Amino acid sequence: MIENVLFLARAEHPQFARHLREFDAGEELQRIAEYFEGLAEDAGVRITVRGSEPLTADVELFRRAVSNLLANAVRYTPRDGTITLSVDADAALVRVCVENEGVPIEPSMLERVFDRFYRGDSSRGGAGAASGSAGVGLAIVRTIMELHGGRAHAESDARSTRFVLSFPDAASRS
């Protein structure tokens, strides 16, 4: 918790160092999925990965953002459910999505979930203090996306919840 709050404070400093490089986002998603394999197995959920796109970003920050989203997805996906990590792109954006089955997030809460120390509705299967959440993981995700000139947003319906990271294409940042 303390390390996460310190990260947020450091990331807001204008001198925060990012180390941008091009990598295959699909390959990184696969590595992250493999890292979470044991946790997912214990929770009784499957992780699938789709897509392959070049992305210019700080790979360590990318891993941290996706790992925060995947940890939440494992926490909120019902047993025998599936979590899908995917990447796609168009001319201006590379989009990374972490999608999981489960109880939807109320529309009024979709933007608030990125606020620091916000802990969602306990009806989502143990959110907040009962789940061990401190309410900073999604704030970190938003901060990481802001550092990249991108955006994080959530979508939720009766079928699934999706957290989407939209990175500007490297050419559009120049």
PDB file of N, CA and C in Angstrom, residues 29-30 32-34 36-37 39-50 66-86 97-102 124 159-163:
ATOM      1  N   LEU A  29       1.422  -9.354 -23.053  1.00  0.00           N
ATOM      2  CA  LEU A  29       0.188  -9.850 -22.432  1.00  0.00           C
ATOM      3  C   LEU A  29       0.312 -11.337 -22.129  1.00  0.00           C
ATOM      4  N   GLN A  30       0.925 -12.086 -23.038  1.00  0.00           N
ATOM      5  CA  GLN A  30       1.114 -13.525 -22.816  1.00  0.00           C
ATOM      6  C   GLN A  30       2.017 -13.767 -21.614  1.00  0.00           C
ATOM      7  N   ILE A  32       2.461 -11.789 -19.031  1.00  0.00           N
ATOM      8  CA  ILE A  32       1.707 -11.419 -17.832  1.00  0.00           C
ATOM      9  C   ILE A  32       0.705 -12.528 -17.493  1.00  0.00           C
ATOM     10  N   ALA A  33       0.031 -13.051 -18.503  1.00  0.00           N
ATOM     11  CA  ALA A  33      -0.932 -14.140 -18.280  1.00  0.00           C
ATOM     12  C   ALA A  33      -0.237 -15.354 -17.665  1.00  0.00           C
ATOM     13  N   GLU A  34       0.937 -15.685 -18.156  1.00  0.00           N
ATOM     14  CA  GLU A  34       1.676 -16.825 -17.618  1.00  0.00           C
ATOM     15  C   GLU A  34       2.072 -16.575 -16.164  1.00  0.00           C
ATOM     16  N   PHE A  36       0.419 -14.898 -14.004  1.00  0.00           N
ATOM     17  CA  PHE A  36      -0.793 -14.995 -13.185  1.00  0.00           C
ATOM     18  C   PHE A  36      -1.435 -16.389 -13.241  1.00  0.00           C
ATOM     19  N   GLU A  37      -0.827 -17.311 -13.954  1.00  0.00           N
ATOM     20  CA  GLU A  37      -1.431 -18.623 -14.164  1.00  0.00           C
ATOM     21  C   GLU A  37      -1.784 -19.336 -12.852  1.00  0.00           C
ATOM     22  N   LEU A  39      -2.291 -18.068  -9.776  1.00  0.00           N
ATOM     23  CA  LEU A  39      -3.350 -17.341  -9.087  1.00  0.00           C
ATOM     24  C   LEU A  39      -4.702 -17.602  -9.757  1.00  0.00           C
ATOM     25  N   ALA A  40      -4.706 -17.588 -11.084  1.00  0.00           N
ATOM     26  CA  ALA A  40      -5.946 -17.850 -11.816  1.00  0.00           C
ATOM     27  C   ALA A  40      -6.431 -19.276 -11.581  1.00  0.00           C
ATOM     28  N   GLU A  41      -5.509 -20.207 -11.596  1.00  0.00           N
ATOM     29  CA  GLU A  41      -5.872 -21.607 -11.351  1.00  0.00           C
ATOM     30  C   GLU A  41      -6.481 -21.770  -9.962  1.00  0.00           C
ATOM     31  N   ASP A  42      -5.866 -21.131  -8.963  1.00  0.00           N
ATOM     32  CA  ASP A  42      -6.399 -21.195  -7.595  1.00  0.00           C
ATOM     33  C   ASP A  42      -7.809 -20.612  -7.516  1.00  0.00           C
ATOM     34  N   ALA A  43      -8.070 -19.578  -8.313  1.00  0.00           N
ATOM     35  CA  ALA A  43      -9.385 -18.930  -8.324  1.00  0.00           C
ATOM     36  C   ALA A  43     -10.377 -19.662  -9.226  1.00  0.00           C
ATOM     37  N   GLY A  44      -9.896 -20.657  -9.978  1.00  0.00           N
ATOM     38  CA  GLY A  44     -10.775 -21.421 -10.859  1.00  0.00           C
ATOM     39  C   GLY A  44     -11.174 -20.678 -12.114  1.00  0.00           C
ATOM     40  N   VAL A  45     -10.294 -19.786 -12.610  1.00  0.00           N
ATOM     41  CA  VAL A  45     -10.600 -19.032 -13.824  1.00  0.00           C
ATOM     42  C   VAL A  45      -9.525 -19.282 -14.886  1.00  0.00           C
ATOM     43  N   ARG A  46      -9.895 -19.028 -16.130  1.00  0.00           N
ATOM     44  CA  ARG A  46      -8.988 -19.176 -17.260  1.00  0.00           C
ATOM     45  C   ARG A  46      -8.600 -17.799 -17.784  1.00  0.00           C
ATOM     46  N   ILE A  47      -7.383 -17.698 -18.286  1.00  0.00           N
ATOM     47  CA  ILE A  47      -6.920 -16.463 -18.912  1.00  0.00           C
ATOM     48  C   ILE A  47      -6.577 -16.781 -20.357  1.00  0.00           C
ATOM     49  N   THR A  48      -7.141 -16.019 -21.283  1.00  0.00           N
ATOM     50  CA  THR A  48      -6.812 -16.162 -22.697  1.00  0.00           C
ATOM     51  C   THR A  48      -6.203 -14.849 -23.186  1.00  0.00           C
ATOM     52  N   VAL A  49      -5.404 -14.946 -24.227  1.00  0.00           N
ATOM     53  CA  VAL A  49      -4.745 -13.768 -24.806  1.00  0.00           C
ATOM     54  C   VAL A  49      -5.012 -13.760 -26.297  1.00  0.00           C
ATOM     55  N   ARG A  50      -5.374 -12.566 -26.798  1.00  0.00           N
ATOM     56  CA  ARG A  50      -5.632 -12.409 -28.229  1.00  0.00           C
ATOM     57  C   ARG A  50      -4.935 -11.162 -28.755  1.00  0.00           C
ATOM     58  N   VAL A  66      -1.297  -3.454 -16.600  1.00  0.00           N
ATOM     59  CA  VAL A  66      -2.043  -4.666 -16.965  1.00  0.00           C
ATOM     60  C   VAL A  66      -2.125  -5.618 -15.777  1.00  0.00           C
ATOM     61  N   SER A  67      -1.066  -5.734 -15.009  1.00  0.00           N
ATOM     62  CA  SER A  67      -1.089  -6.617 -13.833  1.00  0.00           C
ATOM     63  C   SER A  67      -2.116  -6.156 -12.808  1.00  0.00           C
ATOM     64  N   ASN A  68      -2.225  -4.846 -12.598  1.00  0.00           N
ATOM     65  CA  ASN A  68      -3.250  -4.337 -11.679  1.00  0.00           C
ATOM     66  C   ASN A  68      -4.641  -4.709 -12.174  1.00  0.00           C
ATOM     67  N   LEU A  69      -4.875  -4.548 -13.473  1.00  0.00           N
ATOM     68  CA  LEU A  69      -6.184  -4.886 -14.037  1.00  0.00           C
ATOM     69  C   LEU A  69      -6.447  -6.389 -13.960  1.00  0.00           C
ATOM     70  N   LEU A  70      -5.423  -7.177 -14.242  1.00  0.00           N
ATOM     71  CA  LEU A  70      -5.597  -8.629 -14.220  1.00  0.00           C
ATOM     72  C   LEU A  70      -5.822  -9.140 -12.796  1.00  0.00           C
ATOM     73  N   ALA A  71      -5.141  -8.564 -11.826  1.00  0.00           N
ATOM     74  CA  ALA A  71      -5.360  -8.963 -10.426  1.00  0.00           C
ATOM     75  C   ALA A  71      -6.814  -8.696 -10.030  1.00  0.00           C
ATOM     76  N   ASN A  72      -7.357  -7.544 -10.433  1.00  0.00           N
ATOM     77  CA  ASN A  72      -8.763  -7.248 -10.153  1.00  0.00           C
ATOM     78  C   ASN A  72      -9.683  -8.228 -10.873  1.00  0.00           C
ATOM     79  N   ALA A  73      -9.360  -8.522 -12.129  1.00  0.00           N
ATOM     80  CA  ALA A  73     -10.198  -9.442 -12.902  1.00  0.00           C
ATOM     81  C   ALA A  73     -10.232 -10.820 -12.254  1.00  0.00           C
ATOM     82  N   VAL A  74      -9.088 -11.301 -11.781  1.00  0.00           N
ATOM     83  CA  VAL A  74      -9.063 -12.597 -11.107  1.00  0.00           C
ATOM     84  C   VAL A  74      -9.932 -12.539  -9.849  1.00  0.00           C
ATOM     85  N   ARG A  75      -9.863 -11.436  -9.133  1.00  0.00           N
ATOM     86  CA  ARG A  75     -10.630 -11.273  -7.888  1.00  0.00           C
ATOM     87  C   ARG A  75     -12.136 -11.294  -8.151  1.00  0.00           C
ATOM     88  N   TYR A  76     -12.589 -10.720  -9.265  1.00  0.00           N
ATOM     89  CA  TYR A  76     -14.019 -10.538  -9.502  1.00  0.00           C
ATOM     90  C   TYR A  76     -14.636 -11.511 -10.499  1.00  0.00           C
ATOM     91  N   THR A  77     -13.848 -12.389 -11.097  1.00  0.00           N
ATOM     92  CA  THR A  77     -14.388 -13.356 -12.047  1.00  0.00           C
ATOM     93  C   THR A  77     -14.872 -14.583 -11.290  1.00  0.00           C
ATOM     94  N   PRO A  78     -16.102 -15.032 -11.562  1.00  0.00           N
ATOM     95  CA  PRO A  78     -16.602 -16.223 -10.871  1.00  0.00           C
ATOM     96  C   PRO A  78     -15.838 -17.479 -11.308  1.00  0.00           C
ATOM     97  N   ARG A  79     -15.830 -18.491 -10.446  1.00  0.00           N
ATOM     98  CA  ARG A  79     -15.194 -19.769 -10.783  1.00  0.00           C
ATOM     99  C   ARG A  79     -15.703 -20.249 -12.137  1.00  0.00           C
ATOM    100  N   ASP A  80     -14.819 -20.867 -12.869  1.00  0.00           N
ATOM    101  CA  ASP A  80     -15.087 -21.370 -14.220  1.00  0.00           C
ATOM    102  C   ASP A  80     -15.279 -20.254 -15.232  1.00  0.00           C
ATOM    103  N   GLY A  81     -15.008 -19.013 -14.848  1.00  0.00           N
ATOM    104  CA  GLY A  81     -15.105 -17.879 -15.767  1.00  0.00           C
ATOM    105  C   GLY A  81     -13.824 -17.702 -16.562  1.00  0.00           C
ATOM    106  N   THR A  82     -13.893 -16.782 -17.515  1.00  0.00           N
ATOM    107  CA  THR A  82     -12.762 -16.510 -18.392  1.00  0.00           C
ATOM    108  C   THR A  82     -12.401 -15.032 -18.347  1.00  0.00           C
ATOM    109  N   ILE A  83     -11.116 -14.782 -18.334  1.00  0.00           N
ATOM    110  CA  ILE A  83     -10.572 -13.436 -18.451  1.00  0.00           C
ATOM    111  C   ILE A  83      -9.848 -13.387 -19.789  1.00  0.00           C
ATOM    112  N   THR A  84     -10.122 -12.360 -20.571  1.00  0.00           N
ATOM    113  CA  THR A  84      -9.472 -12.219 -21.868  1.00  0.00           C
ATOM    114  C   THR A  84      -8.621 -10.963 -21.880  1.00  0.00           C
ATOM    115  N   LEU A  85      -7.353 -11.135 -22.223  1.00  0.00           N
ATOM    116  CA  LEU A  85      -6.441 -10.018 -22.460  1.00  0.00           C
ATOM    117  C   LEU A  85      -6.320  -9.890 -23.968  1.00  0.00           C
ATOM    118  N   SER A  86      -6.529  -8.685 -24.485  1.00  0.00           N
ATOM    119  CA  SER A  86      -6.454  -8.524 -25.933  1.00  0.00           C
ATOM    120  C   SER A  86      -5.811  -7.193 -26.289  1.00  0.00           C
ATOM    121  N   CYS A  97      -7.103  -4.459 -23.751  1.00  0.00           N
ATOM    122  CA  CYS A  97      -8.344  -4.681 -23.008  1.00  0.00           C
ATOM    123  C   CYS A  97      -8.185  -5.870 -22.074  1.00  0.00           C
ATOM    124  N   VAL A  98      -8.643  -5.689 -20.844  1.00  0.00           N
ATOM    125  CA  VAL A  98      -8.747  -6.782 -19.879  1.00  0.00           C
ATOM    126  C   VAL A  98     -10.240  -6.944 -19.618  1.00  0.00           C
ATOM    127  N   GLU A  99     -10.781  -8.085 -20.033  1.00  0.00           N
ATOM    128  CA  GLU A  99     -12.230  -8.323 -19.959  1.00  0.00           C
ATOM    129  C   GLU A  99     -12.491  -9.551 -19.105  1.00  0.00           C
ATOM    130  N   ASN A 100     -13.471  -9.419 -18.208  1.00  0.00           N
ATOM    131  CA  ASN A 100     -13.824 -10.573 -17.385  1.00  0.00           C
ATOM    132  C   ASN A 100     -15.335 -10.686 -17.223  1.00  0.00           C
ATOM    133  N   GLU A 101     -15.762 -11.928 -17.066  1.00  0.00           N
ATOM    134  CA  GLU A 101     -17.156 -12.213 -16.759  1.00  0.00           C
ATOM    135  C   GLU A 101     -17.389 -11.865 -15.298  1.00  0.00           C
ATOM    136  N   GLY A 102     -18.638 -11.662 -14.918  1.00  0.00           N
ATOM    137  CA  GLY A 102     -18.947 -11.414 -13.511  1.00  0.00           C
ATOM    138  C   GLY A 102     -20.003 -10.346 -13.348  1.00  0.00           C
ATOM    139  N   ARG A 124     -20.092  -6.690  -5.823  1.00  0.00           N
ATOM    140  CA  ARG A 124     -19.286  -7.222  -6.919  1.00  0.00           C
ATOM    141  C   ARG A 124     -18.404  -8.356  -6.464  1.00  0.00           C
ATOM    142  N   ARG A 159     -22.953  -9.015 -19.569  1.00  0.00           N
ATOM    143  CA  ARG A 159     -22.074 -10.073 -20.059  1.00  0.00           C
ATOM    144  C   ARG A 159     -20.678 -10.021 -19.437  1.00  0.00           C
ATOM    145  N   SER A 160     -20.104  -8.785 -19.341  1.00  0.00           N
ATOM    146  CA  SER A 160     -18.725  -8.700 -18.867  1.00  0.00           C
ATOM    147  C   SER A 160     -18.374  -7.267 -18.472  1.00  0.00           C
ATOM    148  N   THR A 161     -17.199  -7.147 -17.867  1.00  0.00           N
ATOM    149  CA  THR A 161     -16.608  -5.847 -17.556  1.00  0.00           C
ATOM    150  C   THR A 161     -15.305  -5.763 -18.329  1.00  0.00           C
ATOM    151  N   ARG A 162     -15.066  -4.607 -18.944  1.00  0.00           N
ATOM    152  CA  ARG A 162     -13.884  -4.389 -19.755  1.00  0.00           C
ATOM    153  C   ARG A 162     -13.146  -3.143 -19.274  1.00  0.00           C
ATOM    154  N   PHE A 163     -11.866  -3.292 -19.040  1.00  0.00           N
ATOM    155  CA  PHE A 163     -10.995  -2.154 -18.772  1.00  0.00           C
ATOM    156  C   PHE A 163     -10.128  -1.982 -20.007  1.00  0.00           C
TER     157      PHE A 163
END
